[in-house]
Amino acid sequence: MVEIEMGVKEFNQPIVTANRKLVASENGGLHNPSYLVFNGHWSSEPAQDMRKKFSYPSVTGVRRPESEEDIAFMSVLELGQLIKTKQISSEELTGIFLRRLKRYNPVLEGVITYTEELAYKQAKEADDLLAKGVYLGPLHGIPYGLKDIIAVPHYKTTWGSRTFKDQVLNIEAWVYKRLKSAGAVLVAKLVSGSLAYDDIWFGGRTRNPWNIEEYSTGSSAGPAACTSAGMVPFAIGSETAGSITFPAARCGVTALRPTFGTVGRTGVMSISESLDKLGPFCRGAADCTVVLDAIRGQDPDDLSSRNTSLDDPFSVDIAKLTVGYLDDAEMEVSNVMDKKKKKKSARGLRVRFQVQKVKCSCGVKCQVVSVLRSKGVNMVPFELNYTVESVQGILNFTMDVDMLAHFDEWQRSRQDDDYEAQDQWPVELRRGRMIPAVDYVQVQRARGKLIREVKESFKVDAFVGNATDWERVCMGNLVGMPVIVVPTGFKNISNPPSSGTRRRTTITTGIYALPEHDHIALALAMAYQSVTDHHKQRPPIDDLGPNGSYQILQR
């Protein structure tokens, strides 16, 4: 024991201290990425040529609505047609969305920074290009928002944290570059929960447009709430473990968590380099497809990104697919906090799910399984089996250690004492210092076993099931599996006021596909949304109070 202690003191500790000074002096994981690269690729086949874009459906006969609100809730493809046919300019469209952002943000608290000067500059450039006969595609001149862990030069990138609220990173994030090259117009940096955790940030807590008494949940709270409220046509969020799926489900928007590695992460704050993913929040699956096409591809500075072999989602013949459905697929699922049994997870308070039959608001059976079956899809009962029991534990180990490595300086200097939500992570990350390196490696080996078993069990082209089941969220993120969150209806809020209210609880489900088969999930979601309109509904954004009487003052 004496020899071991002397060896640690004389050999291990000096090396650890020297390495910490070398690579851990800057927070956020933006520098010196790990070369222990996670590869979620299941196939030995090389990726297909990425130069071919998706074949977007033709959108004809679109006419400009009279009201700004009707314009705000149009799809990206419809707005793109208005711009292409010069029924509206990008500058005018940008003004509409900036006004909506400023009008509703005092209630929803979904915006951190308005990028107004940049937005009008980019909008003018888009209009000038179109005047010269240059059209960049369906995102040409379309406003959007970025989660505020994504760096944009000359604007604050706060990571939602009081510690970093004045931070400016003069880095062009790769995803921002891709959207800029597609002609999109950045109008705002949207709320990220502090250090990409939950919906609490240094300026408040982001709320759900469908029910103002609820919060958005998940760190992509701003992108979800602002897209839901028609404050932006689309937004980019991120997920490490539930931060796309949970806020999308709560706010009732369509959102895609892509296959791990599909979208480059250079210039983005990192929690875990083997788990972090960027994805779009949109009105519908077709818009998610358009945005994904713009942002996918290999980022030369992100070692885990690659050219994924996606087929064109608009060209998938869904009648040739076999799609499984889990036990909770035909049920409508709502999440309820179990106050008596609070359990901490890597993403905050553990959520208990109530599964119940709920009639759709349109009065007909509109569950995803029955609709897809009616569209010719071969729907079969399905179970995803694996023997690994410690899925949440694997996720916790991985996130705790990785996050701590990315914020070593922050935590060692006791700045976590000022963290916005003291009862939640990352204060819990202190336990990460107690995890031996050997145990961390063993956890990653268990993760490899999980991936192999999920791959062997995945005998269908896709499956349908609850998108916010915590076990499934942990498993899907560890495996790198894509899922699209699809709005499927509404139900009354719990304990509504006696005088009535327009507030609703949104109901969603998830469509999961194999890694690098995002096109399958997107195609199935588009098929469902082609005959339903839940994704087109508008939250009672002008009537948000408990009795439906709260009026927005910023008109």
XYZ file of C-alpha atoms in Angstrom, residues 109-360:
252
model
C -39.122 33.422 -21.783
C -37.739 31.541 -24.765
C -35.251 34.057 -26.207
C -31.826 34.947 -24.848
C -30.495 37.231 -27.601
C -32.130 38.874 -30.614
C -29.801 38.914 -33.621
C -31.763 41.694 -35.299
C -28.920 43.496 -37.073
C -27.536 40.231 -38.456
C -31.033 39.072 -39.432
C -31.826 42.099 -41.563
C -28.379 41.934 -43.149
C -28.865 38.272 -44.101
C -32.437 38.932 -45.249
C -31.287 41.740 -47.546
C -28.601 39.458 -48.979
C -31.257 36.812 -49.655
C -33.505 39.339 -51.386
C -30.625 40.713 -53.470
C -29.672 37.210 -54.619
C -33.241 36.467 -55.641
C -33.409 39.745 -57.562
C -30.383 38.510 -59.538
C -32.112 35.214 -60.288
C -30.190 33.175 -57.718
C -32.387 30.912 -55.560
C -30.626 28.805 -52.949
C -33.492 26.442 -52.153
C -36.413 26.163 -49.751
C -34.567 27.802 -46.832
C -33.673 30.864 -48.917
C -34.644 33.888 -46.806
C -36.386 31.839 -44.098
C -35.934 33.097 -40.498
C -34.936 30.639 -37.759
C -33.512 30.382 -34.248
C -30.506 28.614 -32.711
C -30.251 27.117 -29.247
C -27.811 29.298 -27.347
C -25.101 26.678 -27.003
C -24.319 27.239 -30.715
C -21.708 29.897 -31.378
C -22.290 32.823 -33.742
C -19.588 35.520 -34.091
C -20.168 38.889 -32.387
C -23.179 37.649 -30.420
C -23.331 36.232 -26.936
C -23.274 32.465 -26.536
C -24.344 32.152 -22.922
C -24.950 28.391 -22.611
C -27.941 29.553 -20.549
C -25.677 29.966 -17.519
C -25.189 32.930 -15.196
C -21.469 32.195 -15.218
C -21.209 32.640 -18.988
C -24.027 35.139 -19.653
C -21.635 37.732 -21.138
C -19.525 35.242 -23.108
C -18.893 35.996 -26.801
C -17.317 33.222 -28.870
C -16.160 34.481 -32.230
C -16.619 31.074 -33.783
C -18.908 30.177 -36.664
C -20.510 26.946 -35.590
C -20.623 24.404 -38.408
C -24.423 24.132 -38.307
C -24.703 27.914 -38.528
C -22.409 27.916 -41.563
C -24.588 25.294 -43.265
C -27.778 27.243 -42.683
C -26.150 30.490 -43.775
C -25.045 28.855 -47.024
C -28.635 27.669 -47.547
C -29.812 31.276 -47.315
C -31.548 31.011 -43.938
C -31.817 34.094 -41.713
C -30.885 33.922 -38.014
C -33.305 36.035 -35.943
C -32.530 34.912 -32.372
C -30.444 32.822 -30.023
C -33.019 30.781 -28.108
C -33.027 29.532 -24.541
C -30.855 26.659 -23.535
C -31.348 25.429 -20.016
C -28.253 26.280 -17.995
C -25.301 24.289 -19.344
C -27.771 22.366 -21.550
C -29.793 20.983 -18.671
C -33.573 21.278 -18.210
C -35.521 24.526 -18.851
C -34.075 26.735 -16.072
C -31.672 29.421 -17.278
C -30.134 32.561 -15.849
C -33.054 34.740 -16.996
C -35.956 32.594 -15.857
C -37.689 29.423 -16.960
C -39.192 28.778 -20.383
C -42.918 27.995 -20.521
C -45.128 25.785 -22.667
C -47.277 27.778 -25.167
C -50.098 25.220 -24.895
C -50.317 25.587 -21.115
C -48.635 28.610 -19.596
C -48.645 27.039 -16.121
C -46.279 24.325 -17.371
C -42.605 24.626 -18.229
C -41.093 23.384 -21.474
C -38.860 20.680 -19.951
C -35.527 19.764 -21.506
C -32.682 22.113 -22.339
C -33.914 22.818 -25.898
C -36.759 24.681 -24.213
C -36.408 27.825 -26.337
C -36.416 26.099 -29.756
C -39.469 24.014 -28.770
C -41.538 26.842 -27.265
C -40.719 29.394 -29.966
C -41.479 26.990 -32.812
C -44.727 25.937 -31.152
C -45.833 29.559 -30.718
C -45.083 30.539 -34.326
C -42.257 32.815 -33.214
C -39.884 31.105 -35.680
C -40.643 28.744 -38.593
C -37.966 26.343 -37.339
C -35.157 26.130 -34.818
C -32.079 24.029 -34.074
C -31.806 22.316 -30.706
C -29.632 19.614 -29.219
C -30.022 16.376 -27.293
C -27.683 14.457 -25.060
C -30.437 12.609 -23.215
C -33.953 13.865 -23.898
C -33.415 17.552 -24.638
C -35.076 17.329 -28.061
C -37.689 14.672 -27.342
C -39.032 16.026 -24.027
C -39.584 19.711 -24.978
C -40.948 18.721 -28.404
C -43.481 16.426 -26.716
C -44.405 19.011 -24.090
C -44.836 21.871 -26.600
C -46.489 19.749 -29.306
C -44.062 20.244 -32.189
C -42.465 17.883 -34.668
C -38.766 17.386 -33.929
C -36.041 15.037 -35.110
C -33.243 13.613 -33.021
C -31.021 12.423 -35.881
C -28.646 9.503 -35.990
C -25.546 10.304 -33.943
C -22.913 11.903 -36.190
C -25.335 13.180 -38.839
C -24.891 16.870 -37.960
C -21.503 18.396 -37.155
C -20.979 20.007 -33.751
C -18.015 22.341 -34.196
C -18.718 25.534 -32.253
C -21.285 23.874 -29.990
C -20.950 23.480 -26.217
C -20.398 19.818 -25.412
C -21.766 17.696 -22.595
C -20.669 14.321 -23.928
C -18.908 13.911 -27.235
C -20.337 10.406 -27.656
C -23.933 11.476 -26.965
C -24.454 15.071 -28.189
C -26.650 15.526 -31.269
C -28.167 18.534 -33.067
C -31.606 18.402 -34.667
C -34.493 20.528 -36.020
C -37.732 21.645 -34.369
C -40.390 22.331 -37.005
C -44.107 22.534 -37.649
C -44.079 19.228 -39.535
C -41.949 16.315 -40.683
C -41.537 17.676 -44.217
C -39.896 20.791 -42.794
C -37.649 18.634 -40.586
C -36.563 16.844 -43.743
C -35.721 20.091 -45.510
C -33.710 21.410 -42.563
C -31.887 18.103 -42.057
C -30.870 18.134 -45.705
C -29.263 21.533 -45.199
C -27.322 20.706 -42.028
C -26.253 17.066 -42.537
C -22.795 16.065 -43.718
C -19.283 15.619 -42.472
C -17.899 18.409 -40.349
C -14.104 18.262 -40.803
C -13.529 19.428 -37.229
C -15.982 17.030 -35.572
C -14.327 13.621 -35.414
C -17.639 11.781 -34.955
C -19.510 13.410 -37.840
C -19.724 11.705 -41.198
C -21.578 11.538 -44.456
C -24.522 9.347 -43.530
C -26.066 7.178 -46.218
C -29.579 8.622 -46.113
C -32.009 7.949 -48.940
C -34.431 10.675 -50.013
C -37.285 10.672 -47.445
C -39.624 12.153 -50.063
C -39.037 9.111 -52.288
C -39.489 6.274 -49.756
C -42.183 3.737 -50.687
C -43.696 3.185 -47.248
C -45.866 0.304 -48.536
C -42.676 -1.770 -48.721
C -41.870 -1.218 -45.053
C -42.490 -3.431 -42.058
C -42.983 -1.277 -38.990
C -43.284 -2.569 -35.440
C -45.365 -1.081 -32.696
C -44.659 -1.336 -28.991
C -47.242 -1.839 -26.265
C -47.528 1.917 -25.689
C -47.797 2.846 -29.379
C -51.600 2.790 -29.567
C -51.900 4.464 -26.203
C -51.719 8.177 -25.648
C -49.031 8.988 -23.084
C -48.850 11.967 -20.765
C -46.059 12.687 -18.341
C -46.836 13.385 -14.703
C -44.310 14.210 -12.019
C -44.491 11.709 -9.201
C -44.006 14.057 -6.258
C -43.938 11.216 -3.763
C -41.205 9.316 -5.533
C -38.767 11.850 -6.889
C -35.813 10.096 -8.391
C -32.828 11.923 -9.699
C -31.706 11.051 -13.197
C -28.965 12.440 -15.378
C -31.537 14.817 -16.808
C -33.147 15.912 -13.539
C -36.255 14.636 -11.847
C -37.421 11.232 -12.925
C -40.772 11.370 -14.701
C -43.522 8.799 -14.160
C -45.596 8.107 -17.255
C -49.333 7.499 -17.209
C -50.561 5.480 -20.161
C -54.196 5.899 -20.978
C -56.686 5.844 -23.818
C -57.536 9.381 -24.888
C -59.876 10.374 -27.678
C -58.416 12.558 -30.373
